Coordinates of C-alpha atoms in Angstrom, one line a residue:
M19 CA -17.6 -3.1 -20.6
S20 CA -14.2 -4.7 -22.5
T21 CA -11.4 -4.2 -20.6
P22 CA -8.2 -4.2 -23.2
P23 CA -5.5 -7.0 -21.9
V24 CA -2.6 -6.0 -21.0
R25 CA 0.6 -7.5 -19.6
S26 CA 3.0 -4.1 -19.3
L27 CA 1.6 -0.5 -18.4
L28 CA 4.5 2.0 -18.7
F29 CA 4.6 5.2 -16.5
V30 CA 5.6 8.2 -18.7
P31 CA 5.4 11.8 -17.2
G32 CA 2.4 14.0 -18.2
N33 CA 4.6 16.6 -19.1
R34 CA 7.0 14.0 -21.2
T35 CA 4.3 12.6 -23.5
G36 CA 6.3 12.8 -26.4
W37 CA 8.3 9.7 -24.3
V38 CA 4.8 7.4 -25.2
A39 CA 6.6 6.5 -28.7
K40 CA 9.4 4.9 -27.0
G41 CA 7.3 3.2 -25.0
V42 CA 5.1 1.8 -27.7
D43 CA 8.3 1.2 -29.7
A44 CA 9.4 -0.9 -26.4
G45 CA 6.4 -3.0 -26.6
A46 CA 4.3 -1.6 -23.8
D47 CA 0.7 -2.7 -23.8
G48 CA -0.2 0.3 -22.3
V49 CA 0.9 3.5 -20.8
I50 CA 0.1 5.7 -17.6
L51 CA 0.4 9.6 -18.3
D52 CA 1.1 10.5 -14.5
L53 CA 0.1 13.7 -13.2
E54 CA 0.7 12.8 -9.7
D55 CA 4.4 12.2 -8.7
A56 CA 6.2 12.5 -11.8
V57 CA 5.4 16.0 -12.1
P58 CA 6.5 19.2 -10.1
S59 CA 3.8 20.8 -8.2
G60 CA 4.8 24.0 -10.4
A61 CA 4.7 22.3 -13.4
K62 CA 0.7 20.5 -12.7
S63 CA -1.3 22.8 -14.8
D64 CA 1.0 22.7 -18.2
A65 CA 1.1 19.0 -17.6
R66 CA -2.6 18.6 -17.7
A67 CA -2.7 20.9 -20.8
E68 CA -0.2 18.3 -22.3
V69 CA -2.0 15.6 -22.1
A70 CA -5.1 16.7 -22.9
G71 CA -3.7 17.7 -25.9
F72 CA -2.1 14.3 -26.2
L73 CA -5.4 12.3 -25.8
G74 CA -7.3 14.9 -28.1
E75 CA -4.5 14.3 -31.3
T76 CA -4.7 10.9 -33.3
P77 CA -6.1 8.0 -31.4
P78 CA -3.3 6.4 -29.6
A79 CA -1.8 3.2 -30.6
V80 CA -2.0 1.5 -27.2
P81 CA -4.7 1.9 -24.1
V82 CA -3.9 5.3 -22.2
V83 CA -4.3 5.5 -18.2
V84 CA -3.9 8.8 -16.6
R85 CA -3.0 9.1 -13.0
V86 CA -4.5 12.2 -11.6
N87 CA -3.5 13.7 -8.3
G88 CA -4.9 12.5 -5.4
L89 CA -8.7 13.6 -4.2
H90 CA -7.2 15.5 -1.1
D91 CA -6.1 18.4 -3.6
R92 CA -8.5 20.5 -6.3
A93 CA -5.9 19.6 -9.2
A94 CA -7.9 16.0 -9.0
L95 CA -10.9 17.5 -10.4
D96 CA -9.0 19.9 -12.7
D97 CA -7.2 16.9 -14.1
L98 CA -10.4 14.8 -14.9
C99 CA -12.0 18.0 -16.5
A100 CA -9.2 17.8 -18.9
V101 CA -8.5 14.5 -19.8
V102 CA -11.7 12.6 -19.9
G103 CA -12.6 12.0 -23.5
P104 CA -13.1 9.0 -26.4
A105 CA -9.1 8.0 -26.2
L106 CA -9.0 7.7 -22.2
T107 CA -9.1 4.0 -21.3
A108 CA -8.7 4.6 -17.6
V109 CA -8.2 6.7 -14.8
M110 CA -5.9 5.9 -11.6
V111 CA -6.3 7.4 -8.8
P112 CA -3.7 7.4 -5.9
K113 CA -4.3 6.6 -2.5
V114 CA -7.5 5.9 -2.6
E115 CA -8.7 5.0 1.1
S116 CA -12.9 4.7 1.4
V117 CA -15.9 3.5 -0.8
A118 CA -16.7 7.3 -0.7
D119 CA -13.4 8.2 -2.8
V120 CA -14.3 5.5 -5.1
H121 CA -18.0 6.5 -6.0
V122 CA -17.0 10.2 -6.0
V123 CA -14.4 9.6 -9.1
D124 CA -17.4 7.3 -10.2
R125 CA -19.9 9.8 -10.4
L126 CA -17.5 12.6 -11.8
L127 CA -16.7 10.3 -14.7
G128 CA -20.3 9.7 -15.4
W129 CA -21.2 13.3 -15.7
L130 CA -18.1 14.1 -17.7
E131 CA -19.0 11.5 -19.6
A132 CA -22.6 12.1 -20.5
D133 CA -21.3 15.7 -21.5
L134 CA -19.1 14.4 -23.9
G135 CA -21.9 12.2 -25.1
L136 CA -19.8 8.7 -24.3
P137 CA -21.2 5.8 -23.4
V138 CA -21.6 6.2 -19.0
G139 CA -19.1 3.9 -17.4
G140 CA -17.0 3.4 -20.4
I141 CA -14.0 5.1 -18.7
H142 CA -12.1 2.2 -16.3
L143 CA -11.2 3.2 -12.9
V144 CA -7.9 2.0 -11.1
P145 CA -7.8 2.7 -7.4
V146 CA -4.4 2.5 -6.3
L147 CA -3.9 1.1 -2.6
E148 CA -0.8 2.4 -1.5
T149 CA -2.0 3.1 2.2
A150 CA -2.6 0.7 5.1
A151 CA -6.2 1.8 4.8
G152 CA -6.9 1.2 1.2
I153 CA -5.4 -2.5 1.4
R154 CA -7.7 -3.4 4.1
Q155 CA -10.6 -2.4 2.2
A156 CA -9.2 -3.8 -1.2
H157 CA -12.4 -6.0 -1.8
D158 CA -15.1 -3.0 -0.7
L159 CA -13.1 -0.3 -3.2
A160 CA -12.9 -2.8 -5.7
R161 CA -16.6 -3.9 -5.8
A162 CA -17.6 0.2 -5.3
T163 CA -17.6 0.4 -9.0
P164 CA -17.9 -1.4 -12.2
R165 CA -15.3 0.4 -13.4
S166 CA -12.8 -1.1 -11.5
A167 CA -9.6 -2.8 -13.5
Y168 CA -5.7 -2.9 -13.5
M169 CA -5.8 -3.2 -9.9
G170 CA -3.0 -4.7 -7.9
G171 CA -0.8 -5.0 -4.6
L172 CA 2.1 -2.7 -4.6
G173 CA 5.8 -3.5 -3.4
V174 CA 7.9 -0.4 -4.2
K175 CA 11.1 0.3 -2.6
G176 CA 10.6 2.8 -0.6
G177 CA 7.0 4.0 -2.0
D178 CA 4.1 5.1 -0.5
V179 CA 3.0 1.4 0.6
E180 CA 6.6 1.0 2.3
R181 CA 6.2 4.0 4.6
S182 CA 2.7 3.2 5.4
L183 CA 3.3 -0.4 6.7
G184 CA 6.7 0.3 7.9
Y185 CA 8.2 -2.6 6.3
R186 CA 11.8 -3.2 5.0
W187 CA 11.9 -3.8 1.2
T188 CA 13.8 -6.5 -0.1
P189 CA 14.9 -7.6 -3.5
E190 CA 13.1 -11.0 -2.8
G191 CA 9.7 -9.4 -2.2
I192 CA 9.1 -11.5 1.0
E193 CA 7.9 -8.8 3.2
T194 CA 4.8 -7.6 0.4
L195 CA 4.4 -11.3 -0.5
A196 CA 1.5 -12.1 1.3
L197 CA 0.0 -8.4 1.3
R198 CA 0.2 -9.1 -3.0
A199 CA -1.4 -12.2 -2.5
Q200 CA -4.1 -11.2 -0.1
V201 CA -5.0 -8.1 -2.6
L202 CA -5.2 -10.9 -5.5
V203 CA -8.1 -12.7 -3.9
D204 CA -9.6 -9.6 -3.1
L205 CA -9.6 -8.4 -6.8
R206 CA -10.4 -11.9 -7.8
A207 CA -13.3 -12.0 -5.5
A208 CA -14.4 -8.8 -6.5
A209 CA -14.0 -9.9 -10.5
V210 CA -11.8 -7.2 -11.2
P211 CA -10.4 -8.0 -14.9
N212 CA -6.6 -7.8 -15.6
P213 CA -5.0 -7.5 -11.9
V214 CA -1.7 -5.6 -12.5
A215 CA 1.3 -5.7 -9.8
G216 CA 4.3 -3.5 -9.2
L217 CA 6.9 -2.0 -9.3
W218 CA 10.2 -2.4 -9.9
T219 CA 12.5 0.6 -9.5
D220 CA 16.1 -0.4 -10.6
I221 CA 16.5 0.0 -14.3
R222 CA 19.7 -1.8 -14.3
D223 CA 18.6 -5.0 -12.4
L224 CA 17.0 -6.9 -15.0
D225 CA 17.3 -10.2 -13.4
G226 CA 15.9 -8.8 -10.0
L227 CA 13.0 -7.4 -12.3
R228 CA 12.2 -10.8 -13.8
A229 CA 12.7 -12.8 -10.5
F230 CA 9.9 -10.4 -9.1
A231 CA 7.8 -10.8 -12.3
R232 CA 7.7 -14.2 -12.4
Q233 CA 6.9 -14.1 -8.6
N234 CA 3.9 -11.8 -8.9
R235 CA 2.6 -14.3 -12.1
G236 CA 2.7 -17.1 -9.9
L237 CA 0.7 -15.4 -7.5
G238 CA -2.1 -15.1 -10.4
Y239 CA -1.5 -11.7 -11.6
E240 CA -1.7 -10.9 -15.1
G241 CA 1.0 -8.1 -15.5
M242 CA 3.2 -5.7 -14.1
L243 CA 3.6 -1.6 -13.7
A244 CA 6.7 -0.7 -15.8
I245 CA 8.7 2.3 -14.5
H246 CA 11.1 2.3 -18.0
P247 CA 11.1 1.3 -21.4
T248 CA 13.9 -1.4 -20.6
H249 CA 11.7 -3.1 -18.3
V250 CA 8.5 -4.0 -20.9
A251 CA 10.3 -6.3 -22.4
V252 CA 10.5 -8.5 -19.6
I253 CA 7.6 -8.3 -18.0
N254 CA 5.9 -9.1 -21.5
E255 CA 8.2 -11.9 -21.8
V256 CA 7.0 -13.4 -18.1
F257 CA 3.5 -12.8 -18.5
T258 CA 3.3 -14.4 -21.8
P259 CA 2.9 -18.1 -21.8
T260 CA 5.4 -19.5 -24.0
E261 CA 4.4 -21.9 -27.5
A262 CA 5.4 -25.2 -25.4
E263 CA 3.1 -24.3 -22.6
L264 CA 0.5 -23.3 -25.1
D265 CA 0.8 -26.3 -26.6
A266 CA 0.6 -28.4 -23.4
D267 CA -2.8 -26.8 -22.7
A268 CA -3.8 -27.8 -26.2
A269 CA -2.7 -31.6 -25.4
L270 CA -4.4 -31.4 -21.8
V271 CA -7.8 -30.3 -23.5
A272 CA -7.7 -32.7 -26.3
A273 CA -7.0 -35.9 -23.6
M274 CA -9.9 -34.9 -21.3
E275 CA -12.1 -34.6 -24.3
S276 CA -11.4 -37.9 -25.5
A277 CA -12.1 -39.1 -22.1
A278 CA -14.9 -37.5 -21.6
A279 CA -16.2 -39.1 -25.1
E280 CA -15.5 -42.3 -23.7
G281 CA -17.4 -41.6 -20.8
R282 CA -14.5 -41.0 -18.1
G283 CA -14.3 -38.0 -15.9
A284 CA -10.3 -38.5 -15.3
V285 CA -7.7 -39.7 -17.3
R286 CA -4.2 -40.0 -16.8
H287 CA -2.0 -37.9 -19.1
G288 CA 1.8 -37.0 -19.0
G289 CA 2.3 -38.5 -16.0
D290 CA -0.6 -36.6 -13.6
M291 CA -4.5 -37.1 -13.1
I292 CA -6.4 -34.6 -14.9
D293 CA -9.9 -33.9 -15.0
E294 CA -12.4 -31.2 -16.4
A295 CA -11.5 -28.3 -13.8
M296 CA -8.0 -28.6 -15.2
A297 CA -9.0 -28.4 -18.7
E298 CA -11.2 -25.9 -18.3
T299 CA -8.3 -23.5 -17.0
A300 CA -6.3 -24.7 -19.8
R301 CA -9.1 -23.5 -22.4
R302 CA -9.2 -20.2 -20.8
R303 CA -5.6 -19.4 -21.2
L304 CA -6.1 -20.6 -24.5
A305 CA -8.8 -18.6 -25.4
R306 CA -6.5 -15.6 -24.3
Y307 CA -3.2 -16.3 -25.9
R308 CA -4.0 -18.5 -28.6
P309 CA -7.6 -17.5 -30.1

């Protein structure tokens, strides 16, 4: 199963699909059409129909994820039945707390895919880790289905994770640093593609966003969730290596290959001692960002 690479995933309310174009124009690598928190309870049915109509029209310009309602609510089933189709990249499921939750959605997706003549397993699944129970089981949840993608640790101001764990949010993100780091280890061990962190809610504080994005990139995440189109450019910038960085990777690979041709397993390069492990890291980065 191929996973479209994303640096930025922009939330768009499910009852405002016309805003998707703004996100695409802003450079978002993908969008999340939200049928959960962004839609008032009385508007769920109309939003579901709007999202289904959007997905059934011209193929979207970017990957589309739909966040359905939680599994405690019958609306989740209605959401899945309405939105599954060839234009859907992934389903995001909130507040997942058990492997059984993942298996339920996995089975439902398989049935719906088969009914529509789609490849079974082709739609990704994003179990959202928003509670202490979910975070504690990140590795098991990630491994529960090969559909898993775009998972990550969250640090949202005033959000579900803060309420569940009881921490006090700060702009520096220190209170969730260990959490986000441990979740990333769990996801890497489970071979989850394209781990994505989040979320910065202040639409005016772009410097704070940049610092938080850099922190997540430093931990090893490959992208971030975005709450507003103005956040997209900053996130994309942080999660894209500069040309100078890629040039340095290419030079490192060349130096290591030259050394290997001479029978040396390590060589001094730019003041550092490098070996094949470092060259392989550089090759992988080049393969993604300078194919």
